Coordinates of C-alpha atoms in Angstrom, one line a residue:
M657 CA 46.5 -53.5 11.7
R658 CA 44.5 -50.6 13.2
G659 CA 45.1 -47.2 14.8
T660 CA 43.0 -44.5 16.6
G661 CA 43.6 -41.0 16.7
P662 CA 42.3 -37.6 17.7
Y663 CA 39.0 -37.8 19.3
P664 CA 36.6 -36.5 21.9
A665 CA 36.9 -38.9 24.8
S666 CA 33.2 -39.1 25.2
T667 CA 31.1 -41.5 26.9
S668 CA 29.5 -42.6 23.6
L669 CA 33.2 -43.4 22.1
C670 CA 34.4 -45.2 24.8
E671 CA 31.3 -47.5 25.0
A672 CA 31.2 -48.0 21.6
L673 CA 35.2 -49.2 21.7
D674 CA 34.6 -51.2 24.8
N675 CA 31.7 -53.1 23.0
F676 CA 33.6 -53.6 20.0
L677 CA 36.8 -55.0 21.4
A678 CA 34.4 -57.5 23.7
L679 CA 33.1 -58.6 20.3
T680 CA 35.9 -58.7 18.3
C681 CA 38.1 -60.5 21.1
S682 CA 35.3 -63.4 21.2
L683 CA 35.2 -64.1 17.5
E684 CA 36.5 -67.4 16.4
G685 CA 37.9 -68.3 12.9
P686 CA 40.8 -66.1 11.2
C687 CA 41.7 -63.0 13.1
R688 CA 40.0 -60.0 11.7
L689 CA 41.8 -57.2 13.3
T690 CA 45.4 -58.5 14.6
L691 CA 47.1 -55.6 16.2
L692 CA 45.6 -52.1 17.7
S693 CA 47.3 -48.8 19.0
L694 CA 45.6 -46.0 20.6
Y695 CA 46.7 -42.3 21.1
A696 CA 44.7 -39.4 22.7
L697 CA 45.4 -35.9 21.5
N698 CA 45.0 -32.8 24.2
N699 CA 47.5 -30.3 24.3
E700 CA 50.3 -33.0 23.4
L701 CA 50.5 -36.6 22.2
E702 CA 49.7 -39.6 24.5
C703 CA 50.2 -43.2 23.5
L704 CA 47.8 -44.8 25.6
L705 CA 48.7 -48.1 24.1
P706 CA 51.6 -49.3 21.8
F707 CA 50.6 -52.0 19.3
V708 CA 49.7 -55.1 20.8
Q709 CA 48.0 -58.1 19.7
V710 CA 44.0 -58.1 19.9
K711 CA 43.3 -61.5 20.3
G712 CA 43.5 -62.9 23.9
N713 CA 44.3 -59.2 25.2
L714 CA 40.9 -58.1 26.3
S715 CA 42.1 -57.3 29.9
R716 CA 44.7 -55.0 28.6
L717 CA 42.1 -53.5 25.9
R718 CA 39.7 -52.6 28.5
S719 CA 42.3 -51.3 30.7
C720 CA 43.2 -49.0 28.0
V721 CA 39.3 -47.8 27.4
E722 CA 39.1 -47.0 31.1
E723 CA 42.3 -44.9 30.6
L724 CA 40.5 -43.0 27.8
R725 CA 37.4 -42.6 29.8
D726 CA 39.9 -40.7 32.4
T727 CA 41.0 -38.5 29.8
P728 CA 40.0 -34.9 31.2
G729 CA 37.2 -33.4 28.7
E730 CA 36.1 -30.5 30.4
G731 CA 39.0 -27.5 30.1
C732 CA 41.0 -29.4 27.1
I733 CA 42.2 -27.1 24.8
H734 CA 42.5 -27.6 20.8
P735 CA 45.1 -30.0 19.9
P736 CA 48.1 -28.0 18.1
S737 CA 47.4 -28.6 14.5
A738 CA 50.6 -30.5 14.0
L739 CA 49.6 -33.3 16.7
F740 CA 47.4 -34.5 14.1
S741 CA 50.0 -35.3 11.5
Q742 CA 52.4 -36.3 14.2
A743 CA 50.0 -39.2 15.7
V744 CA 50.0 -40.6 11.8
K745 CA 53.7 -40.4 11.5
D746 CA 54.3 -42.0 15.2
S747 CA 51.7 -44.7 14.7
L748 CA 53.7 -45.6 11.4
L749 CA 57.1 -45.4 12.9
Q750 CA 55.7 -47.6 15.9
F751 CA 54.5 -50.2 13.4
K752 CA 57.8 -50.3 11.7
Q753 CA 59.5 -50.8 15.1
Y754 CA 57.0 -53.5 16.0
I755 CA 57.6 -55.6 12.9
R756 CA 61.2 -55.1 13.5
H757 CA 61.4 -56.7 16.9
V758 CA 58.6 -58.9 17.1
P759 CA 59.1 -62.6 15.5
A760 CA 57.7 -62.7 12.2
A761 CA 54.9 -65.6 13.2
C762 CA 53.5 -62.9 15.3
H763 CA 52.6 -60.2 12.7
A764 CA 52.3 -62.5 9.6
G765 CA 50.1 -61.1 7.0
N766 CA 50.6 -57.4 8.6
S767 CA 52.4 -55.3 5.9
C768 CA 50.5 -52.0 6.3
I769 CA 48.2 -50.1 8.8
E770 CA 45.0 -48.0 8.9
V771 CA 44.9 -45.0 10.9
A772 CA 41.2 -43.6 12.1
I773 CA 41.2 -40.0 13.8
F774 CA 38.2 -39.4 15.9
T775 CA 37.3 -35.8 16.7
S776 CA 34.7 -33.2 17.4
Q777 CA 36.9 -30.5 15.5
P778 CA 35.2 -29.7 12.1
G779 CA 36.5 -32.5 9.5
Q780 CA 37.6 -30.4 6.6
A781 CA 39.7 -28.4 8.8
V782 CA 41.6 -31.5 10.0
V783 CA 42.0 -32.8 6.5
K784 CA 43.8 -29.7 5.6
Q785 CA 46.2 -30.0 8.6
L786 CA 46.7 -33.6 7.6
E787 CA 47.4 -32.8 4.0
A788 CA 49.9 -30.4 5.0
G789 CA 51.4 -31.9 7.8
L790 CA 52.0 -35.4 5.8
K791 CA 53.0 -33.9 2.3
D792 CA 56.8 -35.1 2.7
T793 CA 56.1 -38.2 4.4
D794 CA 56.4 -41.5 3.2
L795 CA 53.0 -43.2 3.5
G796 CA 53.9 -46.5 1.8
S797 CA 52.8 -48.5 4.9
L798 CA 49.5 -46.6 5.3
Q799 CA 46.6 -48.3 3.6
R800 CA 43.9 -46.4 5.0
L801 CA 43.5 -43.0 7.0
L802 CA 40.1 -42.1 8.0
V803 CA 38.8 -38.8 9.9
V804 CA 35.6 -39.3 11.7
H805 CA 33.9 -36.3 12.6
I806 CA 31.6 -36.9 15.7
S807 CA 29.0 -34.3 15.2
T808 CA 27.6 -32.5 18.3
R809 CA 24.8 -30.2 19.0
R810 CA 26.8 -27.3 19.0
I811 CA 29.2 -26.5 16.3
P812 CA 32.8 -26.4 17.6
S813 CA 34.5 -23.2 17.0
E814 CA 38.2 -22.0 17.3
D815 CA 38.0 -21.3 21.0
S816 CA 36.0 -24.1 22.1
N817 CA 37.7 -26.8 24.2
D818 CA 37.7 -30.2 22.5
C819 CA 39.8 -33.3 22.6
S820 CA 40.5 -35.6 20.1
F821 CA 41.4 -39.4 19.8
T822 CA 43.6 -41.4 17.3
A823 CA 43.5 -45.4 16.8
S824 CA 45.8 -47.3 14.6
G825 CA 45.4 -51.0 13.4
S826 CA 46.1 -53.7 11.1
T827 CA 43.5 -55.3 9.4
G828 CA 31.0 -46.8 8.5
L829 CA 28.1 -45.5 7.8
G830 CA 27.4 -42.3 6.4
D831 CA 28.9 -40.1 3.2
L832 CA 32.4 -40.6 2.7
E833 CA 34.4 -38.0 0.9
E834 CA 38.0 -39.0 -0.6
I835 CA 40.7 -36.1 -0.7
P836 CA 44.0 -37.4 -2.4
V837 CA 47.0 -36.9 0.0
L838 CA 50.2 -38.3 -2.0
A839 CA 50.0 -42.3 -1.8
A840 CA 47.0 -42.3 0.5
E841 CA 43.5 -41.0 0.4
I842 CA 42.1 -39.3 3.7
E843 CA 38.4 -40.3 3.9
L844 CA 36.3 -38.1 5.7
Q845 CA 33.5 -39.1 7.5
Q846 CA 30.5 -37.6 9.7
V847 CA 28.9 -39.8 12.7
D848 CA 26.3 -38.7 15.2
N849 CA 27.6 -38.8 18.9
D850 CA 25.8 -41.9 19.9
S851 CA 27.4 -45.5 20.7
I852 CA 25.5 -47.3 17.9
S853 CA 26.7 -44.8 15.0
L854 CA 30.0 -45.0 16.4
E855 CA 30.3 -48.9 16.6
S856 CA 29.3 -49.1 13.2
V857 CA 32.7 -47.0 12.4
F858 CA 34.4 -49.7 14.4
K859 CA 32.9 -52.5 12.9
T860 CA 34.2 -51.5 9.2
W861 CA 37.6 -52.8 10.8
L862 CA 36.0 -56.2 10.4
H863 CA 35.8 -56.1 6.8
D864 CA 38.1 -56.8 4.4
Q865 CA 39.0 -53.2 2.7
G866 CA 42.2 -54.0 1.1
G867 CA 40.9 -53.9 -2.5
Q868 CA 44.0 -56.1 -3.4
R869 CA 41.8 -58.6 -5.6
E870 CA 38.1 -59.0 -6.7
H871 CA 36.4 -61.7 -4.6
L872 CA 34.1 -62.9 -7.1
H873 CA 33.5 -63.4 -10.8
L874 CA 29.7 -63.6 -11.9
L875 CA 29.7 -65.3 -15.5
L876 CA 26.3 -64.6 -17.3
P877 CA 25.6 -66.4 -20.7
P878 CA 27.0 -64.7 -23.7
A879 CA 25.2 -61.7 -25.0
L880 CA 23.4 -61.9 -28.3
Q881 CA 25.3 -59.2 -29.7
G882 CA 29.3 -59.5 -29.9
S883 CA 31.3 -62.6 -29.6
A884 CA 29.1 -65.8 -28.6
S885 CA 31.7 -67.8 -27.2
H886 CA 32.8 -65.5 -24.3
P887 CA 30.6 -65.2 -21.0
V888 CA 29.6 -62.0 -19.7
C889 CA 31.8 -61.9 -16.5
L890 CA 31.1 -59.3 -13.9
K891 CA 33.8 -59.0 -11.2
C892 CA 32.3 -58.6 -7.8
D893 CA 33.5 -57.9 -4.3
M894 CA 31.6 -59.5 -1.3
Q895 CA 30.6 -58.4 2.1
E896 CA 29.1 -60.1 5.1
R897 CA 25.7 -58.5 6.3
L898 CA 26.0 -60.1 9.8
L899 CA 28.4 -62.1 11.9
S900 CA 27.2 -65.6 12.6
P901 CA 26.4 -66.5 16.5
A902 CA 28.4 -69.9 15.5
L903 CA 31.6 -67.4 15.9
L904 CA 31.1 -66.6 19.2
P905 CA 31.7 -68.8 22.3
G906 CA 29.1 -69.8 24.8
V907 CA 26.3 -68.1 23.2
L908 CA 23.4 -70.5 23.4
D909 CA 20.4 -67.8 23.4
L910 CA 20.9 -66.5 19.9
G911 CA 19.1 -69.0 18.4
A912 CA 20.4 -72.3 16.5
K913 CA 23.8 -72.1 14.9
T914 CA 23.7 -71.1 11.4
E915 CA 26.2 -72.0 8.7
S916 CA 29.4 -70.9 8.0
I917 CA 30.7 -69.5 5.1
R918 CA 33.2 -71.8 4.1
D919 CA 32.1 -71.8 0.6
F920 CA 33.0 -68.0 0.2
S921 CA 35.6 -67.6 3.5
L922 CA 36.4 -63.8 2.8
P923 CA 39.9 -63.2 2.6
V924 CA 41.7 -62.1 5.7
K925 CA 44.2 -59.1 5.4
D926 CA 47.0 -61.2 4.5
P927 CA 49.3 -60.4 1.4
A928 CA 49.1 -64.1 0.5
S929 CA 45.4 -64.6 0.2
H930 CA 45.5 -61.8 -2.7
S931 CA 46.8 -64.8 -5.1
V932 CA 43.8 -66.9 -4.8
F933 CA 41.7 -67.0 -7.9
P934 CA 38.5 -65.5 -7.2
H935 CA 35.7 -67.5 -6.7
Q936 CA 33.5 -68.3 -10.1
L937 CA 29.5 -68.3 -9.8
T938 CA 27.9 -69.4 -13.4
V939 CA 24.4 -68.4 -14.0
I940 CA 22.4 -70.9 -15.1
K941 CA 18.8 -70.0 -14.9
A942 CA 16.5 -66.9 -14.3
L943 CA 13.6 -67.4 -11.6
K944 CA 10.4 -65.4 -10.9
S945 CA 10.6 -63.9 -7.5
E946 CA 7.5 -65.1 -6.5
G947 CA 8.3 -68.4 -7.4
V948 CA 11.1 -69.0 -4.8
C949 CA 10.3 -70.7 -1.6
Q950 CA 12.5 -69.2 1.3
S951 CA 12.2 -72.1 3.2
V952 CA 15.0 -73.9 0.8
L953 CA 17.3 -71.0 1.3
Y954 CA 20.0 -71.4 4.3
G955 CA 23.0 -70.1 6.0
L956 CA 24.5 -66.5 5.9
P957 CA 23.6 -64.0 3.2
L958 CA 26.3 -62.2 1.5
I959 CA 26.3 -58.7 -0.3
I960 CA 27.5 -58.8 -3.8
R961 CA 28.5 -55.6 -5.0
P962 CA 30.6 -54.3 -8.1
T963 CA 34.3 -54.4 -7.1
S964 CA 36.6 -51.7 -5.9
C965 CA 39.9 -53.6 -6.7
C966 CA 42.6 -50.9 -7.2
H967 CA 44.4 -53.4 -9.8
L968 CA 41.7 -52.7 -12.2
D969 CA 42.0 -50.5 -15.1
W970 CA 39.7 -47.5 -14.5
D971 CA 37.9 -47.9 -17.6
E972 CA 37.4 -51.5 -17.0
M973 CA 36.4 -50.9 -13.5
E974 CA 33.9 -48.2 -14.7
M975 CA 32.3 -50.4 -17.6
N976 CA 32.0 -53.2 -15.0
H977 CA 29.9 -50.8 -12.6
H978 CA 27.6 -50.0 -15.4
H979 CA 27.0 -53.5 -16.5
F980 CA 26.5 -54.6 -12.6
H981 CA 24.1 -51.8 -12.2
A982 CA 22.3 -52.8 -15.7
L983 CA 22.0 -56.1 -14.3
C984 CA 20.1 -55.1 -10.8
H985 CA 18.1 -53.0 -12.6
T986 CA 17.0 -55.7 -15.2
L987 CA 16.4 -58.1 -12.4
R988 CA 14.2 -55.7 -10.6
S989 CA 12.0 -54.5 -13.3
R990 CA 11.5 -58.2 -14.3
D991 CA 11.0 -59.3 -10.7
W992 CA 13.7 -62.0 -11.1
F993 CA 15.9 -63.9 -9.2
L994 CA 19.0 -65.7 -10.6
L995 CA 20.1 -68.9 -9.9
A996 CA 23.7 -69.8 -10.0
R997 CA 26.1 -72.7 -9.6
H998 CA 29.4 -72.5 -7.7
E999 CA 32.5 -73.8 -10.3
P1000 CA 35.2 -75.5 -8.2
P1001 CA 38.7 -73.9 -8.2
P1002 CA 41.0 -75.1 -11.1
G1003 CA 42.8 -78.4 -10.0
A1004 CA 40.1 -79.4 -7.6
G1005 CA 38.8 -82.4 -9.4
A1006 CA 35.6 -81.1 -11.1
D1007 CA 34.4 -84.7 -12.1
V1008 CA 34.1 -85.8 -8.2
A1009 CA 33.7 -82.2 -6.5
A1010 CA 30.2 -81.3 -5.1
F1011 CA 28.4 -78.3 -6.5
S1012 CA 26.9 -75.8 -4.7
H1013 CA 24.0 -73.6 -5.8
Y1014 CA 22.9 -69.9 -4.8
V1015 CA 20.2 -67.6 -5.3
L1016 CA 20.9 -63.9 -6.2
Q1017 CA 18.3 -61.4 -5.3
P1018 CA 18.5 -57.7 -6.5
S1019 CA 17.8 -55.0 -4.1
A1020 CA 17.3 -51.1 -4.9
S1021 CA 20.5 -50.4 -3.4
L1022 CA 22.3 -51.6 -6.7
S1023 CA 23.6 -54.7 -5.2
L1024 CA 22.9 -58.6 -5.0
L1025 CA 22.1 -60.6 -1.9
L1026 CA 23.6 -64.2 -2.3
K1027 CA 21.9 -66.9 -0.5
P1028 CA 22.7 -70.7 -0.6
V1029 CA 19.9 -72.9 -1.8
A1030 CA 19.8 -76.3 -0.7
G1031 CA 20.0 -79.1 -3.5
R1032 CA 17.9 -82.3 -3.7
E1033 CA 20.0 -84.5 -1.5
L1034 CA 19.3 -82.2 1.4
L1035 CA 15.7 -81.7 1.0
L1036 CA 13.1 -83.4 3.4
P1037 CA 10.0 -84.1 2.8
C1038 CA 7.5 -81.5 3.1
H1039 CA 3.9 -81.3 2.6
M1040 CA 2.1 -78.0 3.1
P1041 CA -1.3 -77.7 1.2
V1042 CA -2.7 -74.4 0.3
S1043 CA -5.9 -73.8 2.3
S1044 CA -8.6 -72.2 0.1
E1045 CA -11.2 -72.2 2.9
D1046 CA -11.8 -68.8 4.7
S1047 CA -11.5 -68.5 8.1
P1048 CA -14.2 -68.7 10.1
D1049 CA -15.6 -65.3 11.5
G1050 CA -15.0 -65.8 15.1
P1051 CA -11.4 -67.0 15.2
L1052 CA -10.9 -64.4 12.5
A1053 CA -12.1 -61.4 14.8
T1054 CA -10.1 -62.7 17.8
I1055 CA -7.0 -62.7 16.0
Q1056 CA -7.4 -59.6 14.2
N1057 CA -8.2 -57.9 17.4
S1058 CA -5.2 -59.4 18.9
L1059 CA -2.9 -58.4 16.4
A1060 CA -4.4 -54.9 16.8
Q1061 CA -2.8 -54.2 19.8
L1062 CA 0.9 -54.7 18.3
E1063 CA 2.9 -51.6 17.3
E1064 CA 3.3 -51.5 13.5
D1065 CA 6.7 -50.6 12.3
P1066 CA 6.7 -49.4 8.3
V1067 CA 10.4 -50.5 8.0
F1068 CA 12.2 -53.2 10.4
N1069 CA 15.1 -51.7 11.9
P1070 CA 17.7 -54.3 13.8
L1071 CA 19.3 -51.6 15.4
C1072 CA 16.5 -51.3 17.7
L1073 CA 17.1 -54.9 19.0
K1074 CA 19.3 -55.3 22.0
T1075 CA 20.5 -58.8 22.9
N1076 CA 22.9 -58.0 26.1
L1077 CA 25.6 -59.8 24.2
Y1078 CA 28.4 -57.5 25.0
Q1079 CA 27.8 -58.0 28.5
Q1080 CA 27.9 -61.6 28.4
L1081 CA 31.2 -61.8 25.9
R1082 CA 33.2 -59.6 28.7
V1083 CA 32.1 -62.2 31.3
L1084 CA 32.9 -65.0 29.2
Q1085 CA 36.5 -63.3 28.4
M1086 CA 36.9 -62.9 32.2
R1087 CA 36.3 -66.5 33.0
R1088 CA 38.7 -67.7 30.1
S1089 CA 41.7 -65.3 31.4
H1090 CA 41.0 -66.0 35.2
P1091 CA 39.2 -69.5 35.7
Y1092 CA 39.7 -69.4 39.4
T1093 CA 38.3 -66.0 40.1
L1094 CA 34.6 -65.7 41.0
Q1095 CA 32.6 -62.8 40.1
R1096 CA 28.9 -61.3 40.1
R1097 CA 27.7 -60.8 36.7
D1098 CA 26.3 -57.3 37.6
Q1099 CA 29.5 -55.8 38.8
P1100 CA 32.0 -54.0 36.8
W1101 CA 35.1 -55.7 35.3
P1102 CA 38.1 -53.4 37.0
P1103 CA 41.0 -53.5 34.8
E1104 CA 44.0 -55.8 35.5
R1105 CA 46.4 -52.8 36.2
P1106 CA 46.4 -49.3 35.3
V1107 CA 48.4 -48.4 32.1
K1108 CA 50.8 -45.7 32.2
P1109 CA 50.5 -43.3 29.4
V1110 CA 53.4 -42.6 27.2
R1111 CA 54.1 -39.0 26.7
L1112 CA 55.6 -38.2 23.3
T1113 CA 57.3 -34.9 23.1
G1114 CA 59.2 -32.8 20.3
T1115 CA 58.8 -33.4 16.6
G1116 CA 60.9 -37.0 16.7
G1117 CA 58.2 -38.7 18.2
R1118 CA 60.3 -39.9 21.1
A1119 CA 58.8 -41.5 24.3
E1120 CA 59.3 -40.4 27.8
K1121 CA 57.7 -42.6 30.8

């Protein structure tokens, strides 16, 4: 479950939230974001959206975003310091009430929430206010508490007029600072006030950040020193680098459908998934990077990094990190890739199970990129002889002059590519919800009905309509 807290109701923030919700509501497969609740903090606490199911609720969610756009920014006073902690407390109370009154099947897998507070106030000051306000609060169902400081050109002062926003949900870019607070940790993150940076914060909700169990055991051959009977086991977490277009409905213009990650389906935020034994990859060969043909690699890449599983002993986790970093450094220095075989899970019938193979590529960021590699059964005949002849001067000059007209970027930044995807997803969702309503694509999609804010007064978190 996820929630949103005090933030400046800026155009960039509302645009980022609107885009994120259009994307999340359209994703097929296991639900990555189950519940969402939104608050606005001005001079009082307003619950713009009680906890609702995200899937199939885009119309209501967009109505809430429109309500958020209308939140006054000019003349808004600093939220009282107690409202930050009150928003967190009310999110926890509201979640407990939700799971108590809603059938268990509707909230299966939701045992805790994450709260994100977006604000233009100095982040350290907000963290201190939260520490003071939550020191005597039971935070057992709070999995993550994030304070997002949206940087502006001017530094907010004590007399500045700023509003804040809080979101809570059930399930960034920038530097994170962790500050202990009882059973939870407050993460402080600073982002620029633009929709791309803020979208990146929201999209972290699509990752599994539970940390209850490592995702993968990478088995290396036994070291020369020590016991020769046991392989070197590195415990890793997996992270998606991108969303497959195959998970989006009706998106035909984004290229061919790519393969799913069925072999390495990342765990959803479900306590039951934490009992699943981690995947096992056995490294069977070292490869020179220049000798690997990219044409035999396919599917969605995954990022492999040392695990941050909270159930590991601290010394074991630290040593696992050191070994993982040593592996990345050695592979880069030798210009090597690794070839690994996916071991079938226990009891899967290893004698008849089909093996899959993967290539692990090191990067400068001390992580590995995991790519599936095709076996001989899937390969098609391909004969591409290497030409040793030089190109004739005439055609060579033509092509070189043509390429000279292109702008050259030293580093490719995919954030510069815009596909008009969010607008298309909104139209598709609207047609699915209102199949008998015709509407021009260039017209804005009005909300079904205005959402009346619920104003919370006092310290008990009671609601008044």
